[in-house]
Coordinates of C-alpha atoms and ligand atoms in Angstrom, one line a residue:
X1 CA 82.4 76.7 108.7
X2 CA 81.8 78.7 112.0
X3 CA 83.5 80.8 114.3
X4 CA 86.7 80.0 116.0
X5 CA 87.9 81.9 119.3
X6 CA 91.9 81.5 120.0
X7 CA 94.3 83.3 121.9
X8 CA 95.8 86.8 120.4
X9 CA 98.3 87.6 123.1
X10 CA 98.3 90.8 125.6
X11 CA 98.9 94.0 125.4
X12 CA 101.2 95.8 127.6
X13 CA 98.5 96.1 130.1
X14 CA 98.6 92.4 130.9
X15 CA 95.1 92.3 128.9
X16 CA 94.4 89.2 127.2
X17 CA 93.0 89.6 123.3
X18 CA 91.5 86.8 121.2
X19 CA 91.4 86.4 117.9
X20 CA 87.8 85.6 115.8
X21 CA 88.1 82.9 112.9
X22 CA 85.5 82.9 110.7
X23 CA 84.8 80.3 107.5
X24 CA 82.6 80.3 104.6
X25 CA 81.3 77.6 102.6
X26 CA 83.8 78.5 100.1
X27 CA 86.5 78.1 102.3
X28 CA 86.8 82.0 102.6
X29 CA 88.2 82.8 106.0
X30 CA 88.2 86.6 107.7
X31 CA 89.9 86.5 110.9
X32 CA 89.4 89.7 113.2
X33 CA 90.4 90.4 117.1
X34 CA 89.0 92.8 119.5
X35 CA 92.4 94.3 119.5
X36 CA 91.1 97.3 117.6
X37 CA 88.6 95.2 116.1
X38 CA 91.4 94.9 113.6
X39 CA 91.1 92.9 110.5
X40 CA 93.8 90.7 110.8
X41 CA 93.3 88.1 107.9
X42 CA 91.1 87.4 105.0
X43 CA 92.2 84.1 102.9
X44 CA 90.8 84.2 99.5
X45 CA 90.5 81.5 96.6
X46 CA 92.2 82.5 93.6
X47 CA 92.5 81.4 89.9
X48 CA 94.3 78.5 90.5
X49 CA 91.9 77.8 93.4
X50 CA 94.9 78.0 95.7
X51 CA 93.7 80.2 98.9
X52 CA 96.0 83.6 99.8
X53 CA 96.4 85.6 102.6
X54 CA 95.4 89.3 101.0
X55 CA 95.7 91.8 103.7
X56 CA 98.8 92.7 105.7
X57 CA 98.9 92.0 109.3
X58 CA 100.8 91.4 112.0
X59 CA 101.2 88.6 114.3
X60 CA 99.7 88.9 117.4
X61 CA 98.4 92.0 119.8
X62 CA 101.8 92.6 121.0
X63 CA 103.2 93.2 117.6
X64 CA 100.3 95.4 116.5
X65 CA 100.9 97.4 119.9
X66 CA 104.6 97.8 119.2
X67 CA 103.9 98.7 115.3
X68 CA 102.8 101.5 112.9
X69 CA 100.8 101.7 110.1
X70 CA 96.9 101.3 111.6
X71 CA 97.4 97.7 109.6
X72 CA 93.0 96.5 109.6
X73 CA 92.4 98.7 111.9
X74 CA 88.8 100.3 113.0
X75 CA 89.7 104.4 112.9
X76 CA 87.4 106.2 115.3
X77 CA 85.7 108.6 116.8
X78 CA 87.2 110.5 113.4
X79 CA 89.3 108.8 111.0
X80 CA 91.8 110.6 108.7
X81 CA 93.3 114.1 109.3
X82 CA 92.1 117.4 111.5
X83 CA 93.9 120.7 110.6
X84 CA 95.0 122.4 113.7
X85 CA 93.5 119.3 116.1
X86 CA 90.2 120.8 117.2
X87 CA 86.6 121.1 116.2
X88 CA 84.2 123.4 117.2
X89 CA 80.2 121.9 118.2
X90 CA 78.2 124.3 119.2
X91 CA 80.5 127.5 119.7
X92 CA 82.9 125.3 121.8
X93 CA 86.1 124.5 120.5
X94 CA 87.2 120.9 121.7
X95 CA 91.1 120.5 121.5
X96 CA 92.1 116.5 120.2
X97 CA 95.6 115.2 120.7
X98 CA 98.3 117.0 118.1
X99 CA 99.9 113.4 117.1
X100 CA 101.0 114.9 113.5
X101 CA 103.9 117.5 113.0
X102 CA 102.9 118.7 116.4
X103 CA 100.0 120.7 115.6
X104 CA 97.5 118.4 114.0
X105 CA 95.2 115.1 114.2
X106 CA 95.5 112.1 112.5
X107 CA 92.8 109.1 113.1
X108 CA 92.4 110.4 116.1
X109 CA 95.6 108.7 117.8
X110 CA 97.4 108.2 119.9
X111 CA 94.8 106.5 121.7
X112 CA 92.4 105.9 119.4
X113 CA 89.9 102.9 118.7
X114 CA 92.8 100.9 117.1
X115 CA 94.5 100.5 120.5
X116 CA 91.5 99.3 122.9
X117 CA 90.3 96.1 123.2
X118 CA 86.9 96.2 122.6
X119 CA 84.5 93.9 123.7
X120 CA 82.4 91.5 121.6
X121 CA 79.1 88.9 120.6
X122 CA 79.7 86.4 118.4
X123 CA 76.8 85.0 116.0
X124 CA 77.9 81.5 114.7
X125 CA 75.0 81.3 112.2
X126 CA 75.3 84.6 111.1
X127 CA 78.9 84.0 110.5
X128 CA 79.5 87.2 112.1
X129 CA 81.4 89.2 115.6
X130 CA 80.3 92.5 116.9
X131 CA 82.6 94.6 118.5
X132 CA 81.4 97.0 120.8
X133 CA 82.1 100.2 122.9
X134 CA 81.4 102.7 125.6
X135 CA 83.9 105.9 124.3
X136 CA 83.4 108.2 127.2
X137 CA 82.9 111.9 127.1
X138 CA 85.9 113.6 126.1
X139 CA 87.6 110.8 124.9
X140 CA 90.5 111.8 122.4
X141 CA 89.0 115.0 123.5
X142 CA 85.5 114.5 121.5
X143 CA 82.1 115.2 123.3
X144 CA 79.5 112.9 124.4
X145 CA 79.4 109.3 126.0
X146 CA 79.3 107.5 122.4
X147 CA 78.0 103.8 122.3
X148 CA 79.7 102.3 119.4
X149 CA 79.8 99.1 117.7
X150 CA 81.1 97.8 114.4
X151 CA 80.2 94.5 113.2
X152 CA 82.1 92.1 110.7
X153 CA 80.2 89.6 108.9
X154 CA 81.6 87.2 106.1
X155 CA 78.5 86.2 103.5
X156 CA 78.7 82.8 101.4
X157 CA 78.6 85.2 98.7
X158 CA 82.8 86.0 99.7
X159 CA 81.8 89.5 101.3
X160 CA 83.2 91.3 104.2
X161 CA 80.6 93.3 105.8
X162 CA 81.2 96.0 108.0
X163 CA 78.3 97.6 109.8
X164 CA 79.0 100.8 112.0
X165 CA 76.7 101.9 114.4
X166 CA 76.5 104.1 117.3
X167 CA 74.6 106.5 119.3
X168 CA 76.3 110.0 121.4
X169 CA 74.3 111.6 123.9
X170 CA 76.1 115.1 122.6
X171 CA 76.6 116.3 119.5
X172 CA 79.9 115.0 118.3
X173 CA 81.6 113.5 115.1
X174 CA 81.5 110.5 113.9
X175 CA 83.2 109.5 111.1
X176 CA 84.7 105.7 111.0
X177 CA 87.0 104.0 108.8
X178 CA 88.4 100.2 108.6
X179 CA 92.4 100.9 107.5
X180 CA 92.8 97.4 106.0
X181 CA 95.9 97.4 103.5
X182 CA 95.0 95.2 100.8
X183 CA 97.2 93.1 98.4
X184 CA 95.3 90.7 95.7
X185 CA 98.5 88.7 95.0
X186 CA 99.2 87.7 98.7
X187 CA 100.4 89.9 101.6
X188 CA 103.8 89.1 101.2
X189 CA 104.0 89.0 97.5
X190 CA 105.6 92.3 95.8
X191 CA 104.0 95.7 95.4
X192 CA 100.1 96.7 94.4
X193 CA 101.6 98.7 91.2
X194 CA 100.5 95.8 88.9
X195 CA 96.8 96.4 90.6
X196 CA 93.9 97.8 88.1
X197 CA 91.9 100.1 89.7
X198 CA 88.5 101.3 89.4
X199 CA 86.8 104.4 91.2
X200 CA 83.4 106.2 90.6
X201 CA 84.8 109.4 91.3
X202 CA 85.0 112.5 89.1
X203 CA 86.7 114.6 91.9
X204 CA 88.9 114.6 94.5
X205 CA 89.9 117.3 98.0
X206 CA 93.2 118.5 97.4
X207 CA 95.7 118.6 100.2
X208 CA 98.3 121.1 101.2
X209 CA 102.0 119.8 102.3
X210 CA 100.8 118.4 105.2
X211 CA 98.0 116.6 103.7
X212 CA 95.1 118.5 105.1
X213 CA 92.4 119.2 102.6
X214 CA 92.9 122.6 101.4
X215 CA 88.9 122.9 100.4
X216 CA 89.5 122.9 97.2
X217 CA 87.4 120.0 95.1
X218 CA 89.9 119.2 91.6
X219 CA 88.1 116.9 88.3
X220 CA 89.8 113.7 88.0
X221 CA 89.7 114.8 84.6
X222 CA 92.9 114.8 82.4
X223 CA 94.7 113.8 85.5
X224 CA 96.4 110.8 86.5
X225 CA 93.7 110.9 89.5
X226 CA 90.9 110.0 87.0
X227 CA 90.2 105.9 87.6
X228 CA 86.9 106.2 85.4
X229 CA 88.1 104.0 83.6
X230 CA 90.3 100.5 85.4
X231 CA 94.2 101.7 85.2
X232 CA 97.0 100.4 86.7
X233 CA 97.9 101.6 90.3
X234 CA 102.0 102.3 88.7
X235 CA 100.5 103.8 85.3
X236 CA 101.1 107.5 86.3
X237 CA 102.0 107.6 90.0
X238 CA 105.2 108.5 89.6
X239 CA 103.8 111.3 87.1
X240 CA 104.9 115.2 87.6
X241 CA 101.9 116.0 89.4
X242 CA 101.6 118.3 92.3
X243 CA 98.9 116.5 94.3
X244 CA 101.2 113.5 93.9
X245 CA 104.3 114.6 94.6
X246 CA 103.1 116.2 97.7
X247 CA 101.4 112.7 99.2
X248 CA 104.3 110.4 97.9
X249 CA 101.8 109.0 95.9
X250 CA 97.9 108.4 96.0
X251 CA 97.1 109.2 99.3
X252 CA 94.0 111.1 98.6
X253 CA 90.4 111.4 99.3
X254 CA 88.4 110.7 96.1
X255 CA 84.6 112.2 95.8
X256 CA 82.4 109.6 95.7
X257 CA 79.8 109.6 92.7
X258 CA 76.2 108.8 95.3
X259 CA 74.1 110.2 98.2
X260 CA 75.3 109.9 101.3
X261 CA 73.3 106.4 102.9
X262 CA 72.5 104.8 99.1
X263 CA 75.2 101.6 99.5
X264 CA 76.6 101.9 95.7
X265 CA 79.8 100.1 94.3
X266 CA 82.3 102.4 94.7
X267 CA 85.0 101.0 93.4
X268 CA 87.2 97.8 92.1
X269 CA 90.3 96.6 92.6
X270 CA 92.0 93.7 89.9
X271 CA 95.0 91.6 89.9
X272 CA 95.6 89.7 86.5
X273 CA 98.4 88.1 88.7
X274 CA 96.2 85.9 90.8
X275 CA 93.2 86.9 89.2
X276 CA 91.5 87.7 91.9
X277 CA 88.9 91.1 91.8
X278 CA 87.6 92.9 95.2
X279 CA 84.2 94.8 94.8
X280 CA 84.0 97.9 97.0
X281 CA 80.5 99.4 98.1
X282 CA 79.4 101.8 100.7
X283 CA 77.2 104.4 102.3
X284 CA 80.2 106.9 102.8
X285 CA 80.7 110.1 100.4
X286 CA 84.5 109.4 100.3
X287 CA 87.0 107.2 100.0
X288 CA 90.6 107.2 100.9
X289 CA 92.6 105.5 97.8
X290 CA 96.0 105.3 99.3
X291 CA 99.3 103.2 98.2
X292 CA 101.5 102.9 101.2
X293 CA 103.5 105.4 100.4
X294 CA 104.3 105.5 104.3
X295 CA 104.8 101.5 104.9
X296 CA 107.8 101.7 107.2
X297 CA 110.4 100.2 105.2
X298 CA 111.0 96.9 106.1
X299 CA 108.7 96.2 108.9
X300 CA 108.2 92.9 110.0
X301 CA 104.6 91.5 109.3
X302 CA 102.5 87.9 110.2
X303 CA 104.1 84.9 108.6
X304 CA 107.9 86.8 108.3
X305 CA 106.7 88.9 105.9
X306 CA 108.3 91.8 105.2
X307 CA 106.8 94.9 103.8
X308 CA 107.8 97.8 102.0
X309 CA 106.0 101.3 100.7
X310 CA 103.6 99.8 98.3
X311 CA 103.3 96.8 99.6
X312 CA 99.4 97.3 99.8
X313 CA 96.5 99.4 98.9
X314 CA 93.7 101.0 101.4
X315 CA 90.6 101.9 100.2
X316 CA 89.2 103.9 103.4
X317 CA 85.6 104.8 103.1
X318 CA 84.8 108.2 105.0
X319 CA 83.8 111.3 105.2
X320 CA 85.8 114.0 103.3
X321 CA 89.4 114.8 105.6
X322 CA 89.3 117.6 108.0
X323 CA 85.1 117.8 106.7
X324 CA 84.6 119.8 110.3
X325 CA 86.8 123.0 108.6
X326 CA 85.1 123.2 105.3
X327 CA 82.0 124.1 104.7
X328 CA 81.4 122.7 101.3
X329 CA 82.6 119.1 102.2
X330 CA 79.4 116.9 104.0
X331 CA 79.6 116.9 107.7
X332 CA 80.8 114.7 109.6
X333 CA 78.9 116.1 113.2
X334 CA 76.4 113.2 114.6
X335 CA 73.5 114.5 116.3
X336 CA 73.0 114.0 119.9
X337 CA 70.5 111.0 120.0
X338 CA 70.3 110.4 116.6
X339 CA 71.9 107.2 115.2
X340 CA 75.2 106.8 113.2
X341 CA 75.5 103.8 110.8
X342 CA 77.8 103.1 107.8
X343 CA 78.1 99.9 105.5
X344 CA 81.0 99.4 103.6
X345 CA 81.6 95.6 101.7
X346 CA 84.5 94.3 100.3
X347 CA 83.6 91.7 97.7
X348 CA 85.4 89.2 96.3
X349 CA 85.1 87.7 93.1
Ligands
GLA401 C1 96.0 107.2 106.1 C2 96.6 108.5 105.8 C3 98.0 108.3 105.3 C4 98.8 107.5 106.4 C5 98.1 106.3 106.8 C6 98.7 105.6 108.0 O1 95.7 106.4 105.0 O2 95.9 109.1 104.8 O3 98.6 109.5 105.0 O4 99.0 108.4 107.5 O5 96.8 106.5 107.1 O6 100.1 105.4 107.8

């Protein structure tokens, strides 16, 4: 039990990181760094009360620096994709860095909240860190000076709690994600196609062939996107589906079945391997289910482990992709003063 501060290495900057290791009473352990305010670890019991690694990581901050993939980490200011790279507040258009196929934004990289080291307050008793913020003005090109924080907790009731909050003094967007890639059986143990999957979502945005939301909101219904009912991640991924075929995979956002602010389980996730089962709740309208379609091939992980596309799940929880360009889809724009917060849990049972 408690919280345990080690070394996580440095960054190219010479920067020192550290890395957070929190245990339950159940011998549940979440390790997280204020490199990114990643998630870098989360040991679970299983049926056979043997404790796994489920999330995919890598080792230290100079591998996550050197590596692709946003493996546990915090997305911010905006998570997800921007068609065109801009957004307009307020009749002014603010350009953000065109870091996919030259012309649009994805989670706000290259420098985005994944690559600073934040700073942080640790609560032993609470069993929780706080990672915290100042994102200047114009940083990755959105308005406002925006106070951020996101908090990580691990409950003796095996939860991860993450708690967004922040405050701009402009009008800007907020919309933050965790990226964590999760795999039931262990992180270096085979693909997430045996994983059952439940999501309360009749609907989800379909994306055009560059994966930005074309606006258009398609029923799950009759479609191998419909998870009303647990099904098994590889039961019709491979199926003749345009939506699929276009993202290599699920690599969608699915609309969520709540309010925006009412924290609702959103989803499950099952593995009659280990027999372990994640809960997912939230306050976010969306989540993003996606299967690692882009994993690069053969990348070296923590432990020697090696992954491959598939190798784990994310379940992002968001606002809708690219939310600022359609006006049907819930927006994303935080007023100036007015406070931003987002829950999101990931249970484990
Ligand atoms: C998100 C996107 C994916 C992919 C990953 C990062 O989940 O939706 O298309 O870019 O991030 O590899």
């Amino acid at each position: 039990m408690g919280v345990k501060v080690s070394s996580f290495g440095k960054i190219p900057s010479g920067k020192e990181t550290s890395l957070f290791t929190l245990i339950n009473k159940n011998g549940m352990c979440l390790e997280v760094s204020d490199y990114g305010a990643t998630l870098v670890a989360l040991m679970v019991p299983g049926k056979d009360h043997t404790t796994t690694d489920v999330v995919l990581g890598y080792e230290d901050a100079t591998d996550y620096w050197n590596n692709d993939g946003y493996l546990g980490a915090t997305v911010g200011r905006s998570c997800n994709r921007n068609g065109g790279a801009n957004v307009t507040i307020q009749g002014k258009v603010y350009e953000l860095p065109k870091n996919e196929r030259g012309k649009n934004n994805l989670h706000s990289s290259p420098d985005g909240y994944d690559r600073m080291v934040w700073n942080y307050q640790v609560d032993e008793e609470h069993l929780s860190v706080r990672f915290y913020r100042m994102s200047p003005d114009l940083e990755q090109g959105y308005p406002g000076n925006f106070e951020i924080s996101v908090t990580y907790t691990l409950t003796e009731e095996n939860e991860v709690r993450i708690h967004y909050h922040g405050v701009s003094d402009k009008d800007t967007v907020a919309n933050m994600t965790n990226h964590t890639y999760f795999n039931l059986s262990g992180h270096q143990n085979g693909t997430i196609l045996n994983h059952e999957v439940w999501i309360d979502s009749d609907a989800f945005t379909a994306i055009d062939e560059e994966s930005i939301p074309t606006g258009e909101i398609c029923q799950v219904d009759g479609t191998p996107f419909d998870f009303r009912k647990q099904k098994r991640v590889g039961a019709e991924i491979g199926a003749d589906h345009a939506q699929l075929i276009l993202a290599g995979g699920y690599d969608h956002n699915f609309v969520l079945n709540k309010e925006k602010g009412e924290l609702k389980k959103i989803a499950e996730v099952f593995d009659p391997e280990s027999g372990r089962r994640m809960e997912v709740s939230t306050t976010c309208v969306g989540v993003q289910f996606y299967t690692g379609n882009f994993i690069t091939e053969g990348v070296q992980g923590k432990e020697g482990a090696i992954y491959h596309k598939r190798s784990g799940l994310c379940l992002e929880t968001q606002f809708f992709p690219d939310a600022v360009h359609h006006e049907n889809f819930p927006s994303p724009i935080l007023k100036a003063g007015e406070p931003y917060d987002s829950v999101t849990i990931y249970k484990f049972i």
